Short mmCIF file of C-alpha atoms in Angstrom, two decimals:
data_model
loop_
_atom_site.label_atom_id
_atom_site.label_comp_id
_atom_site.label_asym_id
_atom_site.label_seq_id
_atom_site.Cartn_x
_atom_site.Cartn_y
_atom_site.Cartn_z
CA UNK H 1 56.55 50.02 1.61
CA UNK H 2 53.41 49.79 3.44
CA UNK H 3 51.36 52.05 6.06
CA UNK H 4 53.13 50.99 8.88
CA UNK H 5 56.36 51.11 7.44
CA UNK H 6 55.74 55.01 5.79
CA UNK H 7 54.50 55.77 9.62
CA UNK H 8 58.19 53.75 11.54
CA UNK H 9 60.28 55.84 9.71
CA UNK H 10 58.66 58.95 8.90
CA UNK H 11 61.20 61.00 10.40
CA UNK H 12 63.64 58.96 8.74
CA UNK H 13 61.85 59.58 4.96
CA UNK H 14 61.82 63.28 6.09
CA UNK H 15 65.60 63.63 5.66
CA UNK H 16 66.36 64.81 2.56
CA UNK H 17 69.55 62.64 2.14
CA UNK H 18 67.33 59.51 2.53
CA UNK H 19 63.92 60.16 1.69
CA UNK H 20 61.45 57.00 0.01
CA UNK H 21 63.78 56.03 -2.18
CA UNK H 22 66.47 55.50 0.17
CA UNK H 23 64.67 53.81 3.11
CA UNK H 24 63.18 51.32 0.28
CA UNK H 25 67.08 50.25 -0.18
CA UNK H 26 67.80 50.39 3.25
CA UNK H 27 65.11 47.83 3.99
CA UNK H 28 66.26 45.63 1.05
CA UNK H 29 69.85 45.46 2.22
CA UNK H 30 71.98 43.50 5.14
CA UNK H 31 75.08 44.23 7.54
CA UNK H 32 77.11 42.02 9.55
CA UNK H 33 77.93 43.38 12.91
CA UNK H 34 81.16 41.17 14.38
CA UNK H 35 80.95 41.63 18.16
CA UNK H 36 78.18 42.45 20.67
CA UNK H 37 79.79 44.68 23.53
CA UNK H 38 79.70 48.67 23.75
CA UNK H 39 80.13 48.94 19.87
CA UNK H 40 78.14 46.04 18.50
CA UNK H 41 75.46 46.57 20.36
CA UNK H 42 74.59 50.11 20.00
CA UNK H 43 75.68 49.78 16.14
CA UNK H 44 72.98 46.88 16.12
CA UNK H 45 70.34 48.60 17.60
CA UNK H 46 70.88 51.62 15.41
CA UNK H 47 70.79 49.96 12.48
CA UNK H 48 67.62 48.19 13.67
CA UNK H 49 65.68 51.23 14.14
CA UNK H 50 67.21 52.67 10.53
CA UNK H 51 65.27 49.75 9.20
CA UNK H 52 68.03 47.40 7.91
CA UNK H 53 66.04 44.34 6.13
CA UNK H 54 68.77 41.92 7.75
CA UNK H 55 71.41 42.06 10.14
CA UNK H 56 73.61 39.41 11.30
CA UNK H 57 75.32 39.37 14.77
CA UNK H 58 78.18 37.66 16.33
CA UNK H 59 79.46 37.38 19.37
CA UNK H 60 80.82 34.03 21.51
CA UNK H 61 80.92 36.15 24.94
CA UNK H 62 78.33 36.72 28.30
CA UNK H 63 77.02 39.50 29.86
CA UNK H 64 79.20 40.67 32.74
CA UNK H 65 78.88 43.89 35.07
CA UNK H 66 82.29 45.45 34.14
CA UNK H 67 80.29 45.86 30.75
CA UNK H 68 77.13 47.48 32.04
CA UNK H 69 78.92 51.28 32.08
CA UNK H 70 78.62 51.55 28.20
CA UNK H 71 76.80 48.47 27.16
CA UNK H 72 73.74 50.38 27.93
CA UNK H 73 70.92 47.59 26.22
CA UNK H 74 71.86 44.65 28.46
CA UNK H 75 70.67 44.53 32.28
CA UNK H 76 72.39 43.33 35.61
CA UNK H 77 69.76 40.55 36.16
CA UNK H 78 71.67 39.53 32.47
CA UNK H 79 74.62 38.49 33.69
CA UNK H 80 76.39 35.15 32.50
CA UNK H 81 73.55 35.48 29.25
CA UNK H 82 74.87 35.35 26.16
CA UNK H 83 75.27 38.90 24.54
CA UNK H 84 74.07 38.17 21.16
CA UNK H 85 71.05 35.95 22.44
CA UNK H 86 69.81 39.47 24.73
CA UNK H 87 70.57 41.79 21.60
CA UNK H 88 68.46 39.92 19.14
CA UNK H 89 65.39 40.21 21.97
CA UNK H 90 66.29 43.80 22.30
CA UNK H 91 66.67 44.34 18.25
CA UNK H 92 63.81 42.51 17.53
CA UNK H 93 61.87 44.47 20.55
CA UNK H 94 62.44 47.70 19.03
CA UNK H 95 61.86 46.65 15.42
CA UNK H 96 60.44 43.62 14.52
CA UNK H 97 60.37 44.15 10.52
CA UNK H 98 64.12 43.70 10.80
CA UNK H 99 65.35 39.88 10.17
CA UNK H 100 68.35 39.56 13.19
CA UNK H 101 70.55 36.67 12.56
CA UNK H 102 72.49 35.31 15.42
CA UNK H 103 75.83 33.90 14.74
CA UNK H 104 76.70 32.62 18.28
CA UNK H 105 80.70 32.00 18.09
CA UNK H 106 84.31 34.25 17.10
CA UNK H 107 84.63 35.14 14.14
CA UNK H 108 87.81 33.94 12.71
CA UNK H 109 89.95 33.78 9.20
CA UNK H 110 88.30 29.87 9.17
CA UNK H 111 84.51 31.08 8.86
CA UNK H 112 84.63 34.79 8.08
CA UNK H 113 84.58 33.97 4.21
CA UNK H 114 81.38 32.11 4.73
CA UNK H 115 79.87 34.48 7.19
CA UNK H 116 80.51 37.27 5.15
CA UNK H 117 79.90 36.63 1.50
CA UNK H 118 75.99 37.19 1.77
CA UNK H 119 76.22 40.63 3.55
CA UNK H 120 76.44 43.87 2.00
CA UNK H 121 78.41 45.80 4.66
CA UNK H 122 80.53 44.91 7.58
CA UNK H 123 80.56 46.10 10.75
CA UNK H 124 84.31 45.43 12.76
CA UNK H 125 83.03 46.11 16.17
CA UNK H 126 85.61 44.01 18.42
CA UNK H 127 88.09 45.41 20.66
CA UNK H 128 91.44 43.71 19.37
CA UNK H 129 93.81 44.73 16.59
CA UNK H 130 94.35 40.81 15.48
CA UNK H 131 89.98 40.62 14.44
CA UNK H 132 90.16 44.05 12.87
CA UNK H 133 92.99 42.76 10.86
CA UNK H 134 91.58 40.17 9.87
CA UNK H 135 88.32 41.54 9.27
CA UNK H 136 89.53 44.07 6.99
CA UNK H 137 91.53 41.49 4.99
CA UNK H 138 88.23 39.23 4.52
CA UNK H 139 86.71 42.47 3.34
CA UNK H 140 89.59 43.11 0.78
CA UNK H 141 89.32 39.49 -0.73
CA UNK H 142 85.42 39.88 -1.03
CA UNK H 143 85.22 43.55 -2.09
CA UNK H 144 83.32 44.18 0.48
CA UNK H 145 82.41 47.52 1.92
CA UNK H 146 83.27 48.07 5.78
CA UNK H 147 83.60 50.21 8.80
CA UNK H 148 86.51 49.45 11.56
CA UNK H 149 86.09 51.28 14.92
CA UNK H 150 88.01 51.36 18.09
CA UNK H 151 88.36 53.73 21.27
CA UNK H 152 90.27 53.63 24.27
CA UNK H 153 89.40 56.34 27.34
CA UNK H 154 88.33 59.59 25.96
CA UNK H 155 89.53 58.86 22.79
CA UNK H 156 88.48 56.84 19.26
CA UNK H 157 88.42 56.34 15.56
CA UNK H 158 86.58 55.41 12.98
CA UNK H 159 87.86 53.53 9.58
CA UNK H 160 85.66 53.06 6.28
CA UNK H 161 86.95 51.64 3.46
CA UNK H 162 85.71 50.12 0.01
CA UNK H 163 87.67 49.26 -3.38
CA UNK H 164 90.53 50.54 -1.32
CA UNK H 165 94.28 49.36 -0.52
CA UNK H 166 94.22 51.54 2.38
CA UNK H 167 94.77 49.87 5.46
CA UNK H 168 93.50 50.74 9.24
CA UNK H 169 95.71 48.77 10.94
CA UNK H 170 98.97 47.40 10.16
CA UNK H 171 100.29 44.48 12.04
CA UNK H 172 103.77 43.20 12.96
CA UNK H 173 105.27 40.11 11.83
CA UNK H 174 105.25 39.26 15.54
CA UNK H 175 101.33 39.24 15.59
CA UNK H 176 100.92 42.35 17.71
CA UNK H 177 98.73 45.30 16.19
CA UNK H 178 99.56 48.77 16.43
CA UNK H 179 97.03 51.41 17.55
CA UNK H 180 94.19 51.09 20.14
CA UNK H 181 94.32 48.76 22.73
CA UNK H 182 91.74 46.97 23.88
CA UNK H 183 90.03 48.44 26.48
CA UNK H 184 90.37 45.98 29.95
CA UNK H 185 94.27 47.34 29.20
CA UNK H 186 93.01 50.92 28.67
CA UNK H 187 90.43 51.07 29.95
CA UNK H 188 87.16 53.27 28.13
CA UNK H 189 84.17 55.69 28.54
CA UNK H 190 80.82 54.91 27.75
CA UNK H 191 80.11 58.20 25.85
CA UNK H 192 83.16 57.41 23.44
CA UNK H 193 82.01 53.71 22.30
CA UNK H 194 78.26 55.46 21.91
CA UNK H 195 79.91 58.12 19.80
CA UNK H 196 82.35 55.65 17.75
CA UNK H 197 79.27 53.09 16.88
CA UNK H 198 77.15 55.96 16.17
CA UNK H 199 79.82 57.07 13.68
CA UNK H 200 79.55 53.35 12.19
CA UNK H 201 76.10 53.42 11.95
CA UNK H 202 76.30 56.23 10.20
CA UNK H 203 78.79 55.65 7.68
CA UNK H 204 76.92 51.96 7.17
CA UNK H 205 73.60 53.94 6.31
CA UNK H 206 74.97 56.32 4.06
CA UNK H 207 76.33 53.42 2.05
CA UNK H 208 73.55 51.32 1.77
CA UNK H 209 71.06 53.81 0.90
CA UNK H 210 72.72 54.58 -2.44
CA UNK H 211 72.16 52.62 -5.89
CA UNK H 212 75.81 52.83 -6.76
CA UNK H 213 77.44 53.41 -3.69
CA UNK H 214 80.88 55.11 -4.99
CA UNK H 215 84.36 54.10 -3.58
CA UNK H 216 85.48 55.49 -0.38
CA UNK H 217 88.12 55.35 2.01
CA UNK H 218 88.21 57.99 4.92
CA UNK H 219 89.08 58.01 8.46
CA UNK H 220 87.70 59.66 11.29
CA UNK H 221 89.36 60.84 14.52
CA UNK H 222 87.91 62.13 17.46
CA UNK H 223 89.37 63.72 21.39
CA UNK H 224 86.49 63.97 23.96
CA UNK H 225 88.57 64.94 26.66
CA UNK H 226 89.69 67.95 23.90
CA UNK H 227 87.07 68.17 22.13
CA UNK H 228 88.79 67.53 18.95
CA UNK H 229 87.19 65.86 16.03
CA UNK H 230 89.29 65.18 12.88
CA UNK H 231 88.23 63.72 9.50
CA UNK H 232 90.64 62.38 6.40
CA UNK H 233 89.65 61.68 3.28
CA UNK H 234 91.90 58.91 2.17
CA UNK H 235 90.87 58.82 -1.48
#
């Protein structure tokens, strides 16, 4: 790690939990992010600053200004850009020792294999049950580590699994996914996608900056409107 690097994340080093040793494997490591909008992007931009050596984006969607209440890194002038064109500018703004790779389409069962195999954690950052299935199967058949959120109005959650059989979501043979629904149908607040993505954040550093990250499957729960927080350890 060089000067500049000790100096970025100083405050980072200073945590105990991370120190040296930790932000050296933080930027040696990758995460996927699937999606770009309230969760995606502040996950993205988190990571970025953490120091993440590489992060890949994806996102096949524009910039409109229904999303502008809790997609807090995109603008107004923005609108009609593509959302994972203006978050690389933004991630790459803020840090610019991170590599940001832009996948520019939807992730689906077709590519995810591909998309997937050379990252160490995934992010599910979309806001329909169908990709977060699908997501966490992909996961499964790689043995890859990941992090599922979702929140609707006050409300949200917060899946990580890894060598697990637990599953977030369970889906219907009809297609239809139980659980959160997206949130033009229910609608959402700002400050509970910046919470959510800040949980995934979290849970993706914590991960990564272990040697031998150790299996885990847990679920967190949270209320705003309550102020309830809840927290399940699934192992």
């Amino acid at each position: 790690m060089d000067k500049e690097s000790r100096i970025r994340y100083s405050r980072q080093i200073a945590v105990e939990a991370i120190g040296v040793e930790g932000q050296e494997l933080l930027m040696s490591r990758s995460v996927f992010v699937v999606g770009c909008g309230a969760l995606g992007s502040m996950v993205a931009m988190q990571l970025a600053g953490a120091g993440v050596g590489r992060i890949g984006i994806a996102d096949f969607d524009t910039i409109d200004i229904s999303n502008l209440h809790r997609q807090f890194f995109f603008k107004t002038s923005e609108s009609g850009m593509r959302k994972s064109g203006v978050l690389k500018e933004r991630m790459t703004g803020l840090n610019s020792e991170v590599d940001v790779v832009v996948v520019d389409c939807l992730i689906n069962e077709r590519n995810a294999p591909q998309v997937f195999k050379d990252y160490d954690f995934i992010i599910d950052a979309t806001d329909n049950p169908v990709s977060k299935a699908m997501i966490e199967k992909e996961c499964h058949k790689q043995g890859k580590p990941y992090c599922i959120g979702g929140v609707e109005g006050f409300h949200g959650q917060v899946f990580t699994g890894y060598r697990s059989e637990i599953l977030f979501l369970e889906l219907s043979d009809g297609g239809e996914g139980q659980g959160i629904m997206p949130c033009e149908i229910g609608g959402v607040m700002g400050p509970s996608a910046a919470i959510c993505a800040s949980l995934q954040a979290s849970e993706a550093v914590k991960f990564l900056k272990e040697k031998n990250p150790e299996p885990l499957a847990n679920l967190l729960t949270f209320d705003l409107l309550n102020n309830d927080f809840r927290h399940y350890d699934l192992l």
